PDB file of C-alpha atoms in Angstrom:
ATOM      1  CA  UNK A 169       0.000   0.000   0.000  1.00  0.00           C
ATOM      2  CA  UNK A 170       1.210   3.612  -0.968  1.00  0.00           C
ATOM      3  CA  UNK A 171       1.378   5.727   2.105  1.00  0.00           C
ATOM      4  CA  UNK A 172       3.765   8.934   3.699  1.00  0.00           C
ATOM      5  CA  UNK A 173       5.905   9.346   5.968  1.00  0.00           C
ATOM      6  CA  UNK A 174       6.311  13.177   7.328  1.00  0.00           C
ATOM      7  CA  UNK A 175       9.001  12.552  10.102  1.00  0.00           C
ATOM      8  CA  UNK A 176       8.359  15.962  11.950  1.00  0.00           C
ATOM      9  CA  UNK A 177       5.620  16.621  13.752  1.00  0.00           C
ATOM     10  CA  UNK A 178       6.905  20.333  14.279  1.00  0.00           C
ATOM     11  CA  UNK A 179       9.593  22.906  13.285  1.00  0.00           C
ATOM     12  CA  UNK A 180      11.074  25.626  15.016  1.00  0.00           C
ATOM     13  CA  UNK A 181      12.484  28.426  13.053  1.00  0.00           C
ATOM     14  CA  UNK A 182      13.273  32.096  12.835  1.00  0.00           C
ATOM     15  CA  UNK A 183      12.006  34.426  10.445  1.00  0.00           C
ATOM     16  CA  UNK A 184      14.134  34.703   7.634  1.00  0.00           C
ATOM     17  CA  UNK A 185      15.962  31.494   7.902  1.00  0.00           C
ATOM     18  CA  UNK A 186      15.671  28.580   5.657  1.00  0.00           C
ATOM     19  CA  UNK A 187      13.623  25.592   6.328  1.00  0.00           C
ATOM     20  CA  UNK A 188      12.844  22.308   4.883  1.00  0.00           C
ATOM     21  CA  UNK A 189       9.900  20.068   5.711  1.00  0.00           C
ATOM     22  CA  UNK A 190      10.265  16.156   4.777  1.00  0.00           C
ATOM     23  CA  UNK A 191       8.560  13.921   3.138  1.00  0.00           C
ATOM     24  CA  UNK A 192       9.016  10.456   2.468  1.00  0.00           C
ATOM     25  CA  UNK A 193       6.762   8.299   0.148  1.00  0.00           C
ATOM     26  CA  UNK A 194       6.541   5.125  -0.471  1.00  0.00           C
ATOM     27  CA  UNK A 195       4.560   3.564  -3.945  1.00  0.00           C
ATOM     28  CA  UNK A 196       5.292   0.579  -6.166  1.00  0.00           C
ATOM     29  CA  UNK A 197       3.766   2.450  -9.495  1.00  0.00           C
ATOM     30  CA  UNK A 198       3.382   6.101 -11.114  1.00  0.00           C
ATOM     31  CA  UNK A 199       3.631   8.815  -8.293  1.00  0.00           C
ATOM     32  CA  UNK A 200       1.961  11.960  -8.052  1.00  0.00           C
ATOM     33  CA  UNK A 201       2.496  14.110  -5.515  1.00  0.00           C
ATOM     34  CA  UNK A 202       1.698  17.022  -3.249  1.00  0.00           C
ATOM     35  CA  UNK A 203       1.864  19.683  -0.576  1.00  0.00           C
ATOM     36  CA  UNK A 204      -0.764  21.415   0.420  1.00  0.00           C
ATOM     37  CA  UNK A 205      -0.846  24.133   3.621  1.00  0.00           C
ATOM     38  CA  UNK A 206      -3.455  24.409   6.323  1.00  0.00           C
ATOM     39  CA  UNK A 207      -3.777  27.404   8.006  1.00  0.00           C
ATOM     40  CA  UNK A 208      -5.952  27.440  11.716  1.00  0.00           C
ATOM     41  CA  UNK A 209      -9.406  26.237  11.354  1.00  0.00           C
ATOM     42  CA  UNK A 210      -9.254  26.600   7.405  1.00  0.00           C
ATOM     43  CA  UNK A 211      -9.074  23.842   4.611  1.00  0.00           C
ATOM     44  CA  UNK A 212      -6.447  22.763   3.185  1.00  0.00           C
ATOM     45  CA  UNK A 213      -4.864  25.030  -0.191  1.00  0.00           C
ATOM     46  CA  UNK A 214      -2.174  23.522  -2.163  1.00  0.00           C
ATOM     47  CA  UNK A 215       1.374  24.534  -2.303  1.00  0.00           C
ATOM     48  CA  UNK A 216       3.209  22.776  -5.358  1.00  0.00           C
ATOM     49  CA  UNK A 217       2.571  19.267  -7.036  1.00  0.00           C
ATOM     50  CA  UNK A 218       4.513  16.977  -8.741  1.00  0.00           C
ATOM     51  CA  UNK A 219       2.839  14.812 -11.796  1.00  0.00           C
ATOM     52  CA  UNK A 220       6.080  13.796 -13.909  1.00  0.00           C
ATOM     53  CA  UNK A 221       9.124  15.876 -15.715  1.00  0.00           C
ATOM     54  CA  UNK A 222      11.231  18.082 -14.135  1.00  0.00           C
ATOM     55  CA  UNK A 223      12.370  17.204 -10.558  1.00  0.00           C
ATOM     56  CA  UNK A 224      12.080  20.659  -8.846  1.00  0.00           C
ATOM     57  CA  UNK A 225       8.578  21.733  -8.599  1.00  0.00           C
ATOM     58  CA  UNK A 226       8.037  25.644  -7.595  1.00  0.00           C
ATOM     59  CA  UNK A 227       5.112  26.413  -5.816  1.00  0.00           C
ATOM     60  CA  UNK A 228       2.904  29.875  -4.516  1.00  0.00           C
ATOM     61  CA  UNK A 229       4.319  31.739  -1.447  1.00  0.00           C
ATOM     62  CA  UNK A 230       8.147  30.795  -2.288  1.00  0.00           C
ATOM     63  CA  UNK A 231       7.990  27.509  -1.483  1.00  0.00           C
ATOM     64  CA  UNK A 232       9.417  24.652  -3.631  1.00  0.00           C
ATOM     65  CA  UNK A 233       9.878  20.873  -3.388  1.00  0.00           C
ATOM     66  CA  UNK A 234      12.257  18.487  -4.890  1.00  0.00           C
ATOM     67  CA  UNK A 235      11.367  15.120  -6.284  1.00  0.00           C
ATOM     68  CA  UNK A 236      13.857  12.031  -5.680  1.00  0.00           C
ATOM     69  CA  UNK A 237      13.619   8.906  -7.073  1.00  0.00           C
ATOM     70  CA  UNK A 238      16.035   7.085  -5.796  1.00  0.00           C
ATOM     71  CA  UNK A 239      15.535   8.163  -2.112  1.00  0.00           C
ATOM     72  CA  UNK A 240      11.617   8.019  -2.204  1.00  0.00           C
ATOM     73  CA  UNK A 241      11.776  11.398  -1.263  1.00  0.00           C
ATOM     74  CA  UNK A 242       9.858  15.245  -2.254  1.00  0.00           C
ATOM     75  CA  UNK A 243      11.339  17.437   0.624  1.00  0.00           C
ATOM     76  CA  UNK A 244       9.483  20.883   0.611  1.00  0.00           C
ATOM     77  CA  UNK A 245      11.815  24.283   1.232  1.00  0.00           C
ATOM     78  CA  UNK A 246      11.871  27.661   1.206  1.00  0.00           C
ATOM     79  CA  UNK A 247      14.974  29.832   1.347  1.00  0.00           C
ATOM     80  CA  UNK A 248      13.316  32.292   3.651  1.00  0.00           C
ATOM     81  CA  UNK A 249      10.540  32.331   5.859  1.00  0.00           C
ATOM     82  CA  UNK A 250       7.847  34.571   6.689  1.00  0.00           C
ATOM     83  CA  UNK A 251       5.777  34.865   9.978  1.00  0.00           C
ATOM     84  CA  UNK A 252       2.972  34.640   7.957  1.00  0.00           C
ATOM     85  CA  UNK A 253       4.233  31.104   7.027  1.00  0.00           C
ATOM     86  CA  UNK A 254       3.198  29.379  10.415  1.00  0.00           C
ATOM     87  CA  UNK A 255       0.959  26.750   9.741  1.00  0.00           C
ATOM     88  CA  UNK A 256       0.564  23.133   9.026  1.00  0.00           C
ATOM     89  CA  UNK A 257       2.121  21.257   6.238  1.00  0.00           C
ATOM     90  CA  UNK A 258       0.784  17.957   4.695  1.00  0.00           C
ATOM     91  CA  UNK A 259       2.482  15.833   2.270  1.00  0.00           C
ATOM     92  CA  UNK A 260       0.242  13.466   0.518  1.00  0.00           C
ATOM     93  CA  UNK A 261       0.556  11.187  -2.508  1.00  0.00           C
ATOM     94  CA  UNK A 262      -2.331   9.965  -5.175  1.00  0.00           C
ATOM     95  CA  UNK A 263      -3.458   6.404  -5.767  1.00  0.00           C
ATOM     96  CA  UNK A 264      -5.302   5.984  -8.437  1.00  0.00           C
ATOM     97  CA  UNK A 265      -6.858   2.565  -7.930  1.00  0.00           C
ATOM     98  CA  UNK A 266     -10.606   3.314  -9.831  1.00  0.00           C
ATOM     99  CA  UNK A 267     -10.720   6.384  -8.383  1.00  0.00           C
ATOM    100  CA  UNK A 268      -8.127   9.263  -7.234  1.00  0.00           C
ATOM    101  CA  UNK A 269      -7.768   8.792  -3.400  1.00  0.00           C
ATOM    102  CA  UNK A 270      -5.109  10.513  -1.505  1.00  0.00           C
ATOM    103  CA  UNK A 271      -3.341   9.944   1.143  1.00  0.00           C
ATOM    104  CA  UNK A 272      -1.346  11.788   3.160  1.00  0.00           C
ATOM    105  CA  UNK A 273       1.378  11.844   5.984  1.00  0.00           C
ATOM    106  CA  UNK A 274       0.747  13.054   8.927  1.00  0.00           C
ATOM    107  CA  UNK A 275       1.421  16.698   8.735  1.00  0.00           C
ATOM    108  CA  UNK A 276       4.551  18.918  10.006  1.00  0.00           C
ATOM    109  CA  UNK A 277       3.990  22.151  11.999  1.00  0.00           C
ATOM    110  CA  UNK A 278       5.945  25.198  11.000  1.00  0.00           C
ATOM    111  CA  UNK A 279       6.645  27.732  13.849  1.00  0.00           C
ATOM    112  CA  UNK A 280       8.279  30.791  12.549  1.00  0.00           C
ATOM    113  CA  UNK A 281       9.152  33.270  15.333  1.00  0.00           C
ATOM    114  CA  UNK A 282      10.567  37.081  15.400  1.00  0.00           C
TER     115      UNK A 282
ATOM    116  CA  UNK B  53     -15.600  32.885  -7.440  1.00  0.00           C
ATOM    117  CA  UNK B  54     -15.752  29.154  -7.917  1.00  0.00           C
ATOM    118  CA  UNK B  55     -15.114  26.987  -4.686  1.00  0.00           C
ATOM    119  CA  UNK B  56     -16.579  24.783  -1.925  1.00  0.00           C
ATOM    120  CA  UNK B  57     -18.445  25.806   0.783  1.00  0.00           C
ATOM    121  CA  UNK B  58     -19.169  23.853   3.947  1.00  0.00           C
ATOM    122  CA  UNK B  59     -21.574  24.704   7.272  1.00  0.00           C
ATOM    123  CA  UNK B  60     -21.572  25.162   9.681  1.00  0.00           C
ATOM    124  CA  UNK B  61     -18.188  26.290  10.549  1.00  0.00           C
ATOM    125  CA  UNK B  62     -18.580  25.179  14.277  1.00  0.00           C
ATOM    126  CA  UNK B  63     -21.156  22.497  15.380  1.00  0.00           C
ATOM    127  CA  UNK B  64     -22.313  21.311  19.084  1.00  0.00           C
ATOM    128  CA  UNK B  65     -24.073  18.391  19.511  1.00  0.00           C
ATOM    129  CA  UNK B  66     -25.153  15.741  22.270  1.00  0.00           C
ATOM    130  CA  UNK B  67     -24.006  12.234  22.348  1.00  0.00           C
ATOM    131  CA  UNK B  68     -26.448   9.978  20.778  1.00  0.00           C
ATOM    132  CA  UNK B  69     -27.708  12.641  18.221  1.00  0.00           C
ATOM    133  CA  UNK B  70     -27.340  12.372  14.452  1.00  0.00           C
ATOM    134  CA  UNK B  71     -25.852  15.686  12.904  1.00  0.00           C
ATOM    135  CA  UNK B  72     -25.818  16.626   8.925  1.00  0.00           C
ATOM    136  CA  UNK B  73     -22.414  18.388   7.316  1.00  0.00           C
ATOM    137  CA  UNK B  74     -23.616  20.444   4.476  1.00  0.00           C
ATOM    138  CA  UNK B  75     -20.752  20.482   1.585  1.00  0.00           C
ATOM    139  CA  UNK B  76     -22.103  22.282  -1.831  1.00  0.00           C
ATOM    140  CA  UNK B  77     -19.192  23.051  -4.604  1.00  0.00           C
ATOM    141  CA  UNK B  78     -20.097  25.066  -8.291  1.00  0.00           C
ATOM    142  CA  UNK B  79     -16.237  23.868  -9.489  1.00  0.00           C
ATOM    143  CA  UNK B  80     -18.528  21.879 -12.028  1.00  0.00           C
ATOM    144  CA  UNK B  81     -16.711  18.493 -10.237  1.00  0.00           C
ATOM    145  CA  UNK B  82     -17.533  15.190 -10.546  1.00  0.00           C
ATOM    146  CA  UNK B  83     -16.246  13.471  -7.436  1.00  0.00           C
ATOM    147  CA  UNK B  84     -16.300  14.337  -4.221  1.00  0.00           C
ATOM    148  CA  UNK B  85     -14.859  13.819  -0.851  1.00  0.00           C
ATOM    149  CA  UNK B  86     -15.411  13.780   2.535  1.00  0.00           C
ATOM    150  CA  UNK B  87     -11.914  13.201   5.212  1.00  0.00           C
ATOM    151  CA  UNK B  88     -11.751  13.505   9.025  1.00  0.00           C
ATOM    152  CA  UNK B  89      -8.836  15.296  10.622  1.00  0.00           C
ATOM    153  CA  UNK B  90      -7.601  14.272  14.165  1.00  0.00           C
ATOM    154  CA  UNK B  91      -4.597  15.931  16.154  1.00  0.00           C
ATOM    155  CA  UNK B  92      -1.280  14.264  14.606  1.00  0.00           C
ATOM    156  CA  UNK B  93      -3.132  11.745  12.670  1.00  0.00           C
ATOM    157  CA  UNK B  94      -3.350  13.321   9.038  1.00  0.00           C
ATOM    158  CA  UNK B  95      -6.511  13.555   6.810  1.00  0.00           C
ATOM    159  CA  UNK B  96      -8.282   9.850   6.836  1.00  0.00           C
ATOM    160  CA  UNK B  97     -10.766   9.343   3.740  1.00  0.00           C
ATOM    161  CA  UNK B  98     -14.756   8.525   5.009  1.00  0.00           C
ATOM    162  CA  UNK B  99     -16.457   8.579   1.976  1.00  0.00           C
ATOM    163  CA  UNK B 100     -16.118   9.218  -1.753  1.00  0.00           C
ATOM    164  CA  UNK B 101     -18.407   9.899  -4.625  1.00  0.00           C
ATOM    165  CA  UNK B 102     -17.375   9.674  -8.361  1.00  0.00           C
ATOM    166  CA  UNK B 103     -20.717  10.556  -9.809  1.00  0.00           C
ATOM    167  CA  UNK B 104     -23.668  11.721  -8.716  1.00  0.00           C
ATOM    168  CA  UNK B 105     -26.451   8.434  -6.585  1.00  0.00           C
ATOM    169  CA  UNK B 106     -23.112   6.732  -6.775  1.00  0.00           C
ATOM    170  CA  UNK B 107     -20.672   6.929  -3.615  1.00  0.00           C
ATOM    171  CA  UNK B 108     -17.773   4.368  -1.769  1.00  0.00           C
ATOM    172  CA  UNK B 109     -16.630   4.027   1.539  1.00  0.00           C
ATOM    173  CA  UNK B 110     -13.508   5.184   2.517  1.00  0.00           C
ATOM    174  CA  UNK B 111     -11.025   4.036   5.153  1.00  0.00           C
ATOM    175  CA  UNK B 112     -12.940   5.358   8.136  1.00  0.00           C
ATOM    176  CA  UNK B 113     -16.337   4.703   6.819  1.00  0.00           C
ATOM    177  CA  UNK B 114     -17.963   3.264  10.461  1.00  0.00           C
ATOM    178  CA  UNK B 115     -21.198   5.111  11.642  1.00  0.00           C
ATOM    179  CA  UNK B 116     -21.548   7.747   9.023  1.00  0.00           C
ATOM    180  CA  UNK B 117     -23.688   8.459   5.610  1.00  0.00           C
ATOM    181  CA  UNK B 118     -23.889  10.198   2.543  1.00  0.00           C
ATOM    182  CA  UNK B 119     -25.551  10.828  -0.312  1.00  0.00           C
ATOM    183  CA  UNK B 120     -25.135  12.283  -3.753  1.00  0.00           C
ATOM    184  CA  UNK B 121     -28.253  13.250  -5.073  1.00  0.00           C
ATOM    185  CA  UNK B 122     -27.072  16.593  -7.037  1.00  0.00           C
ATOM    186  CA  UNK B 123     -23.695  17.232  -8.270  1.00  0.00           C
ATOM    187  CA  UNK B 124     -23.122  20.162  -6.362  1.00  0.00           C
ATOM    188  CA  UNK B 125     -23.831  18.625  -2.892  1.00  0.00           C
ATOM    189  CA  UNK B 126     -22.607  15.812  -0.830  1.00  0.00           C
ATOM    190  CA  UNK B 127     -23.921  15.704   2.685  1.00  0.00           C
ATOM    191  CA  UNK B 128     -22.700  13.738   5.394  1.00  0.00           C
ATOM    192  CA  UNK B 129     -24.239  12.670   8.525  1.00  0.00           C
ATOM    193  CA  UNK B 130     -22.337  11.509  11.403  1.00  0.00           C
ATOM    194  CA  UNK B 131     -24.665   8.914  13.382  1.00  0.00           C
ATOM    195  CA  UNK B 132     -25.104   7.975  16.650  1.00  0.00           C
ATOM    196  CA  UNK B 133     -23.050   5.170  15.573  1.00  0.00           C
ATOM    197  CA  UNK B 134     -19.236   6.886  15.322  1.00  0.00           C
ATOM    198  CA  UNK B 135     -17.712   6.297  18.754  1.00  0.00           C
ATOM    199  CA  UNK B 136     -15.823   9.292  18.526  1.00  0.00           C
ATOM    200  CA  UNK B 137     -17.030  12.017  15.965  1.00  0.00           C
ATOM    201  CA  UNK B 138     -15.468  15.189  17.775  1.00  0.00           C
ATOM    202  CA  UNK B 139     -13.196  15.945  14.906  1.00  0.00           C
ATOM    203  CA  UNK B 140     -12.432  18.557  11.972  1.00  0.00           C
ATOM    204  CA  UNK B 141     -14.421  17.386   8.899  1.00  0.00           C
ATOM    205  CA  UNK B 142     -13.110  18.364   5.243  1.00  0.00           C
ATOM    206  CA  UNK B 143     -15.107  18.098   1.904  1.00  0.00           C
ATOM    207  CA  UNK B 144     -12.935  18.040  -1.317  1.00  0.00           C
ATOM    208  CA  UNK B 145     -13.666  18.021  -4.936  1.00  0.00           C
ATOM    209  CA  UNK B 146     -11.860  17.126  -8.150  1.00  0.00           C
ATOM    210  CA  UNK B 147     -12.486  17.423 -11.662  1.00  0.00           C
ATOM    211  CA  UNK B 148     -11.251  13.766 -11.611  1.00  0.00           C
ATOM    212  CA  UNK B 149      -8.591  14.621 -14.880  1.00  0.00           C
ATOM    213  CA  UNK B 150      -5.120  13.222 -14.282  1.00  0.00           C
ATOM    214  CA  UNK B 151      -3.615  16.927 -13.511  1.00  0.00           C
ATOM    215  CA  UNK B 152      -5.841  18.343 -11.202  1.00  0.00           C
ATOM    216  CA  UNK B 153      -5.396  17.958  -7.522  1.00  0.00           C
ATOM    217  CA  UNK B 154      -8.405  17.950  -4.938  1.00  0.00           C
ATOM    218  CA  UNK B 155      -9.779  21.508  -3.568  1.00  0.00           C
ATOM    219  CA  UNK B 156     -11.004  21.421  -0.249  1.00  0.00           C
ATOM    220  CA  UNK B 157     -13.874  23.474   1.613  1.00  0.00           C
ATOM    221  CA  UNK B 158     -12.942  25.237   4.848  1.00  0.00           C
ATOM    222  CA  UNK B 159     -14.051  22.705   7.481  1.00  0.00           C
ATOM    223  CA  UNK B 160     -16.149  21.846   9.778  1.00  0.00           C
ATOM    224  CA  UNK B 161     -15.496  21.323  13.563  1.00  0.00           C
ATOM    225  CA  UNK B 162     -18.166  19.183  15.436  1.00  0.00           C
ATOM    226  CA  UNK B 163     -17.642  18.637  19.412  1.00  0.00           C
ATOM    227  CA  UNK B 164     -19.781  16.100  20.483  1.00  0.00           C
ATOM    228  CA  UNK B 165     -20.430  16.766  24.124  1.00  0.00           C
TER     229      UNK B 165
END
């Protein structure tokens, strides 16, 4: 079964520093994937998505995500964060069995303080 | 503006009582969605719906409905049933085509109490 791995359930940063959030898949067939951002009490709004060709994927807000092969991986960054940026991050990858289902990882909390 | 809207935002309800989630989109989507967010657990699927009178359960399908009897709308009732329904409840749509990703409504938080 295709499922996600998000390995931090939070991360601590200051505003203007880098950060990366990770994500770890892991699928036998075709992968799409995705990062979407959930701000407090909202829905979730997509960041970026990754459906095939080139490996780096830019998304809105700054943010962008790599996609690796080899290492099962589609790590999400941005070179410099925001305040506004504190939120919750979910990595999630599409089955397609019939039907598009996702399913995603657990989620990482950004904290970006003054 | 195109989107999906949910209501309400914030729902109270006694233990034992049935509640309806109202989810209506005008994206023009065929299938339809319905997850349940818990504290460090993710989004878990409850129900789907490809087409309109035609819907699947999801993961987490135990003691809740649905029904898709207009394309715009896909209701879901949380019954007496669910052991635990206090939870965040997100509707999401898709055009079902290979490139576009699922949109999702704002939510719905019901506290059972």
């Amino acid at each position: 079964a295709q499922s996600v791995t998000q390995l931090d359930s939070q991360v601590p940063v200051f505003e203007e520093a880098p950060v990366e959030l990770r994500c770890n898949y892991s699928s036998s067939v075709s992968v799409y994937l995705f990062w979407y951002v959930q701000y407090p009490n909202q829905g979730l709004q997509l960041l970026l998505k990754y459906l095939s060709g080139s490996t780096l994927v830019k998304g809105i807000n700054g943010f962008e995500a790599e996609f690796n092969k080899s290492q099962t991986s589609f790590h999400l960054r941005k070179p410099s964060v925001h305040i506004s940026d504190t939120a919750e991050y979910f990595c999630a990858v599409r089955v397609d069995t019939g039907f598009q289902k996702l399913v995603f990882g657990t989620g990482t909390r950004l904290l970006v303080s003054p | 503006d195109g989107g999906i809207t949910q209501s309400p935002k914030y729902l109270f309800r006694k233990e034992g009582q049935n509640v309806t989630l109202s989810c209506e989109q005008n994206l023009n989507h065929d299938a339809m969605y319905w997850y349940r967010q818990d504290p460090g657990q993710g989004l878990r699927l409850i129900y789907y719906s490809q087409i309109v009178n035609d819907f699947q359960k999801g993961d987490i399908a135990e003691g809740y409905s649905v029904s898709r009897e207009k394309k715009e709308s896909f209701p879901l009732t949380v019954t007496s049933a669910q052991k635990n329904p206090t939870a965040f409840y997100l509707c999401a749509s898709t055009s079902g085509r290979i490139n576009n990703e699922q949109f999702f409504g704002p939510g719905t938080r019901l506290t059972v109490l």
